[in-house]
Structures are given as structure tokens and as C-alpha cells.
Short mmCIF file of C-alpha atoms in Angstrom, two decimals:
data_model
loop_
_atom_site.label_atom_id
_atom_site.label_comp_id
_atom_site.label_asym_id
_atom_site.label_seq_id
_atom_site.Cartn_x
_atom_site.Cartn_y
_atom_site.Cartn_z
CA UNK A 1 -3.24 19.26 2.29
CA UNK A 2 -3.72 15.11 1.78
CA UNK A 3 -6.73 13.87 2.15
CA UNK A 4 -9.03 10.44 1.12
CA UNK A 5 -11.61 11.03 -1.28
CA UNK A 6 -14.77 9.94 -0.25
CA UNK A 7 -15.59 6.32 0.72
CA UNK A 8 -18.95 5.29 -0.15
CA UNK A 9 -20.68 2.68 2.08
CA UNK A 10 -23.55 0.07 0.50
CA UNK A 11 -25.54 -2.87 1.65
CA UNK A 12 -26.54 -5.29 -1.09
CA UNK A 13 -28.44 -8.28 -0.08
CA UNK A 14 -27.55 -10.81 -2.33
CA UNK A 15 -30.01 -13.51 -4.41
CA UNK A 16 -27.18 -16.03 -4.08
CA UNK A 17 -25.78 -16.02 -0.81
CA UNK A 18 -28.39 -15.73 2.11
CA UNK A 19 -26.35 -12.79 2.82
CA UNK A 20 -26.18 -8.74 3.12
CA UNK A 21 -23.02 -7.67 2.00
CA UNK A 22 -20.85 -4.43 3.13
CA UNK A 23 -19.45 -2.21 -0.39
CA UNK A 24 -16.98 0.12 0.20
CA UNK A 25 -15.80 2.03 -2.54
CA UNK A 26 -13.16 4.88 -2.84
CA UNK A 27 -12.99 6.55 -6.21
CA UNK A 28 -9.98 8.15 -7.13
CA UNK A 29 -9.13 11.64 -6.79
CA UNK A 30 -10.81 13.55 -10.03
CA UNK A 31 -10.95 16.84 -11.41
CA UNK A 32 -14.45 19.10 -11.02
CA UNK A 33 -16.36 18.09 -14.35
CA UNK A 34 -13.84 15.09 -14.96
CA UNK A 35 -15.69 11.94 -16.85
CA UNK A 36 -12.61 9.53 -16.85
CA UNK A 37 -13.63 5.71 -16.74
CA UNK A 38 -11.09 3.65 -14.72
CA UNK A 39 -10.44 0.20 -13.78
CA UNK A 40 -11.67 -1.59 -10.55
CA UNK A 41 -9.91 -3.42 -8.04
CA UNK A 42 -12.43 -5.42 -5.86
CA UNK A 43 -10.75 -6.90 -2.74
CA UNK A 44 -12.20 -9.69 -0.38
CA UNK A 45 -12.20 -9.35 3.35
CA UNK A 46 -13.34 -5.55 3.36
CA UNK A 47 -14.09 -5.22 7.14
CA UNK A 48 -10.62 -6.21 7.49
CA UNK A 49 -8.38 -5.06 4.88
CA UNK A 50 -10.40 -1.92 3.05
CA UNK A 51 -8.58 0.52 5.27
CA UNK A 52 -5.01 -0.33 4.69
CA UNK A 53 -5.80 -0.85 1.08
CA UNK A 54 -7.27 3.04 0.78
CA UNK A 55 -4.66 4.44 2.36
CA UNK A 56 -2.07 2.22 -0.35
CA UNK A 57 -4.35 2.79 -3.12
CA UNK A 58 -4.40 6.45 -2.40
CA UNK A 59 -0.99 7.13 -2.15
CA UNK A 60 -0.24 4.77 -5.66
CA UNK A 61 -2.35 7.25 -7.49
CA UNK A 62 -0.92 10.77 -6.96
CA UNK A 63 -2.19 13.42 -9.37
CA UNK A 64 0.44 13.45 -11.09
CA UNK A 65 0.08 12.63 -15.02
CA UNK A 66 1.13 9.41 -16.17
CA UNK A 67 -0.22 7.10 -12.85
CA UNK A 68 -3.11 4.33 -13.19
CA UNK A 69 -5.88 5.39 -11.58
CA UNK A 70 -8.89 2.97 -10.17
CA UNK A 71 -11.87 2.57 -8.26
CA UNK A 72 -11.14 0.47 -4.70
CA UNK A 73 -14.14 -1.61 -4.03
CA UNK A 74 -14.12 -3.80 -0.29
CA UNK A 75 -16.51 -6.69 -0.47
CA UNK A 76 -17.30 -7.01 3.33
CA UNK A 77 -20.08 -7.58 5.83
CA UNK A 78 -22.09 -5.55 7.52
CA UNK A 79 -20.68 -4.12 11.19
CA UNK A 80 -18.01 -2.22 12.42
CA UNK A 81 -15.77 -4.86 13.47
CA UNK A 82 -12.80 -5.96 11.61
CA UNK A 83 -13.68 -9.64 12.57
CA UNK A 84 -17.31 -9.24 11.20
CA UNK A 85 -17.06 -11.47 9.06
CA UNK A 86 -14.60 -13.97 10.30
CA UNK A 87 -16.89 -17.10 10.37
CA UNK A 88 -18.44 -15.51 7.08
CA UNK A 89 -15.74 -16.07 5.00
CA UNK A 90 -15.00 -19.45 5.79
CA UNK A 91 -18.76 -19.93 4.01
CA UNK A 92 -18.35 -17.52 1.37
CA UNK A 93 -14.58 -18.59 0.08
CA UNK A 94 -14.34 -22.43 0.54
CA UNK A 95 -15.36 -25.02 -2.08
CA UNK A 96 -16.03 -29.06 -1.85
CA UNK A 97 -12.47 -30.38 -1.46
CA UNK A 98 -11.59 -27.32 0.63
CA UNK A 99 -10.60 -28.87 4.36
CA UNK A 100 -13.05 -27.59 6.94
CA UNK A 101 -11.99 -25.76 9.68
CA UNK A 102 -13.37 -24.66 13.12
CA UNK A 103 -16.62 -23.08 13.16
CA UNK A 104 -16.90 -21.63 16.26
CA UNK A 105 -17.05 -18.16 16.40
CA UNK A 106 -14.01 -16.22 18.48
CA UNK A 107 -15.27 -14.77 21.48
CA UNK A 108 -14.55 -10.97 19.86
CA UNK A 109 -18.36 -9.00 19.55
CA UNK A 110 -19.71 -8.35 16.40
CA UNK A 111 -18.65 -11.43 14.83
CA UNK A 112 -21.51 -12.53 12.87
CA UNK A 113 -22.62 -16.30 11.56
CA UNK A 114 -24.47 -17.46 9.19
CA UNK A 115 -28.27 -17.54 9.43
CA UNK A 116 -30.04 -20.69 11.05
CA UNK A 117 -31.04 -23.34 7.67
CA UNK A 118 -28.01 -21.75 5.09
CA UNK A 119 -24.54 -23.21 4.71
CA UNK A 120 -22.08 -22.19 6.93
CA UNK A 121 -19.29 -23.53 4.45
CA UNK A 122 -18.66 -24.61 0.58
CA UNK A 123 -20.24 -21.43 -0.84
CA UNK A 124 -17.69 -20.21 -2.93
CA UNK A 125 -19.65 -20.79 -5.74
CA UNK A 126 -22.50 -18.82 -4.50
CA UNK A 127 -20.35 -16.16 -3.21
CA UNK A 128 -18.92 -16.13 -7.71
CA UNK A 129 -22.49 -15.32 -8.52
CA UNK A 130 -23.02 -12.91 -6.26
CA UNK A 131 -19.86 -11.17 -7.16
CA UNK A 132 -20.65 -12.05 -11.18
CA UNK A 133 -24.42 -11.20 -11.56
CA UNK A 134 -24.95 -8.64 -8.55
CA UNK A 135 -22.13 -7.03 -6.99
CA UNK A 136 -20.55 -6.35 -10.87
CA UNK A 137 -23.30 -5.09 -12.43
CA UNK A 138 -24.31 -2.67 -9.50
CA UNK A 139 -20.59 -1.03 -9.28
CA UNK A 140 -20.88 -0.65 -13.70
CA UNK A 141 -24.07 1.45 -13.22
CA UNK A 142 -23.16 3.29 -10.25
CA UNK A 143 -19.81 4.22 -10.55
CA UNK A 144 -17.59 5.55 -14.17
CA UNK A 145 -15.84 1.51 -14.59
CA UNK A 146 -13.87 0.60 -18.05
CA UNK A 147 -16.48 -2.15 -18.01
CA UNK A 148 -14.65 -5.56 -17.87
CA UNK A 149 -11.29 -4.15 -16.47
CA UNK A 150 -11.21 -5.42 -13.13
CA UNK A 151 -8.98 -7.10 -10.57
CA UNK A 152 -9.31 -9.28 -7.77
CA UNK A 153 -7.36 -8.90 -4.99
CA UNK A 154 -7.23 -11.63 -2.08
CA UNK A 155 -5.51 -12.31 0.92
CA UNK A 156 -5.24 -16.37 2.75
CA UNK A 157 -8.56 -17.22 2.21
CA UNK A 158 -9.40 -14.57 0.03
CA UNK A 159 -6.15 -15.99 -1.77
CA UNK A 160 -7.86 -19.36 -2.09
CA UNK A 161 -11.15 -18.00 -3.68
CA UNK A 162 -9.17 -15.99 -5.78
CA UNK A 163 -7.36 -18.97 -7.02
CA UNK A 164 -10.62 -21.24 -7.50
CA UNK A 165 -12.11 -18.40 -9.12
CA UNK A 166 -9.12 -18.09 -11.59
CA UNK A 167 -9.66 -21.57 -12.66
CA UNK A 168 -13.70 -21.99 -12.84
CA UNK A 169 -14.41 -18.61 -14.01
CA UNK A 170 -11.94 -16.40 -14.86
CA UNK A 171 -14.01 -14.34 -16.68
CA UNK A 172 -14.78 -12.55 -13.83
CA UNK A 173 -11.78 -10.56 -13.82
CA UNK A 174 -9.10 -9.89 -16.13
CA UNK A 175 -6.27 -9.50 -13.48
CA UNK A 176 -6.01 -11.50 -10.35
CA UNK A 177 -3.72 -10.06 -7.22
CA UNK A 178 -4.06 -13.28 -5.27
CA UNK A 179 -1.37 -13.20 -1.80
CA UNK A 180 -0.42 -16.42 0.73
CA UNK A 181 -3.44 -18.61 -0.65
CA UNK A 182 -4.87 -20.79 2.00
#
């Protein structure tokens, strides 16, 4: 019998974005008693993109003996939607430079926007610290991480954030997975 392991589901409302996020995590399948630490590989776009990336991650790390093993983590917003955060991102993963782009939402419900006052673009460096002195810190104490060995994944977009993060703070992550930048 195949099955997921468990996907656990948090809301973080961040100090640097004006913002409650969406965590999913999926550990990796583990032994009763087992106290392995393993990488992490924290992906953009979760509403979107954490389901095909379980089911890939999953099937990469078989039980068998000799295959990496890591912790999936799906930085998201809050909703069921897959287009929940579709105006979201545009805030979260754009910097000055970055050419705007429509922002009116698609007519699709459970879209959300940001809040009245707050920026509705140019907030990828907000979105860094949020990722660098909350989201981090909370998956290290929650979950068995090799503390520093993690890897960004990011699609479009999520491919353009991953690229300014790679050159204003690559410290963040040690590996960067970064697909079809924006």
C-alpha cells in the first residue's frame, strides 16, 4: 500500500509582510522511533504547486537505502483555491526595477488582495525577511531540519524571487531550484 505521509497545515502571520501565510509541510516517510535530521526544500506558490510537488517529492524518496530524503515545505496563502494568492504574489515576489503588471484580480473566487494601506507590489524584500527571520526559524524548531541545508524552489515568478534572492541574500539557502524566471 502507497500512501502520503502526513501534510501539516500552518498559518503564520508575518511581522514583515502585512500578511498571513499558508505552511504546508510533508515530512518524509520515517521509521517508528526514527530521529534523522534532513534537508528542506521550501517552494513558493504553495496553493498552487504544493500538491504536484508532494506527490514528486514522495515518489523521489522511496524507502529504499541510499535516497535523499527532505522535508517539503509550500509557502502559500491562506484558502482553498489554487489562485489564492494570484494577486499576492505579484506583491510578495517583485522588486523596484521589476515591470508592473495588471493588478486586477481574475474574476475566479477566493482570490485574495492585499489589505487596504499595504503595498500591493515591490515586496520582495519584505517577503526575504519573512522567509529569513520567521518562516526559517519556525520550520528549525518545529520540525527535525539539518539546520542551514535548505533549497528554494521557484517557478515564473517564484523563479524571479528566487533569482533576486540568489543575488541579495543568498544566505538564505544553500541550493536554489529556480525554473522559467519571469
Amino acid at each position: 500500500m502507497d500512501y502520503f505521509p502526513a501534510v501539516h497545515t500552518h498559518l503564520i502571520t508575518s511581522r514583515h509582510v502585512a500578511q498571513t501565510f499558508q505552511i504546508r509541510v510533508m515530512q518524509p516517510l520515517q521509521e517508528r522511533g526514527e530521529t534523522t535530521r534532513f534537508p528542506v526544500v521550501y517552494a513558493t506558490d504553495g496553493n498552487l504547486t504544493f500538491d504536484v510537488l508532494k506527490g514528486i517529492s514522495h515518489s523521489m524518496q522511496g524507502r529504499e537505502s541510499g535516497t535523499i530524503r527532505f522535508i517539503l515545505v509550500g509557502i502559500g496563502y491562506p484558502g482553498d483555491c489554487c489562485e489564492a494568492g494570484d494577486m499576492l504574489r505579484g506583491r510578495d515576489m517583485t522588486f523596484p526595477g521589476y515591470p508592473k503588471f495588471s493588478s486586477t484580480p481574475p474574476p475566479v473566487e477566493g482570490v485574495l488582495v492585499a489589505e487596504a494601506g499595504t503595498k500591493d507590489f515591490y515586496g520582495a524584500d519584505d517577503f526575504q525577511n519573512f522567509i529569513g527571520h520567521e518562516l526559517l526559524p519556525f520550520i528549525d524548531a518545529r520540525y527535525r531540519t539539518i539546520p542551514g541545508d535548505r533549497t528554494y524552489f521557484g517557478h515564473s515568478l517564484g523563479g524571479g524571487f528566487g533569482l533576486f534572492t540568489l543575488f541579495t541574500r543568498p544566505e538564505l539557502f544553500k541550493n536554489y531550484l529556480i525554473s522559467s524566471p519571469d
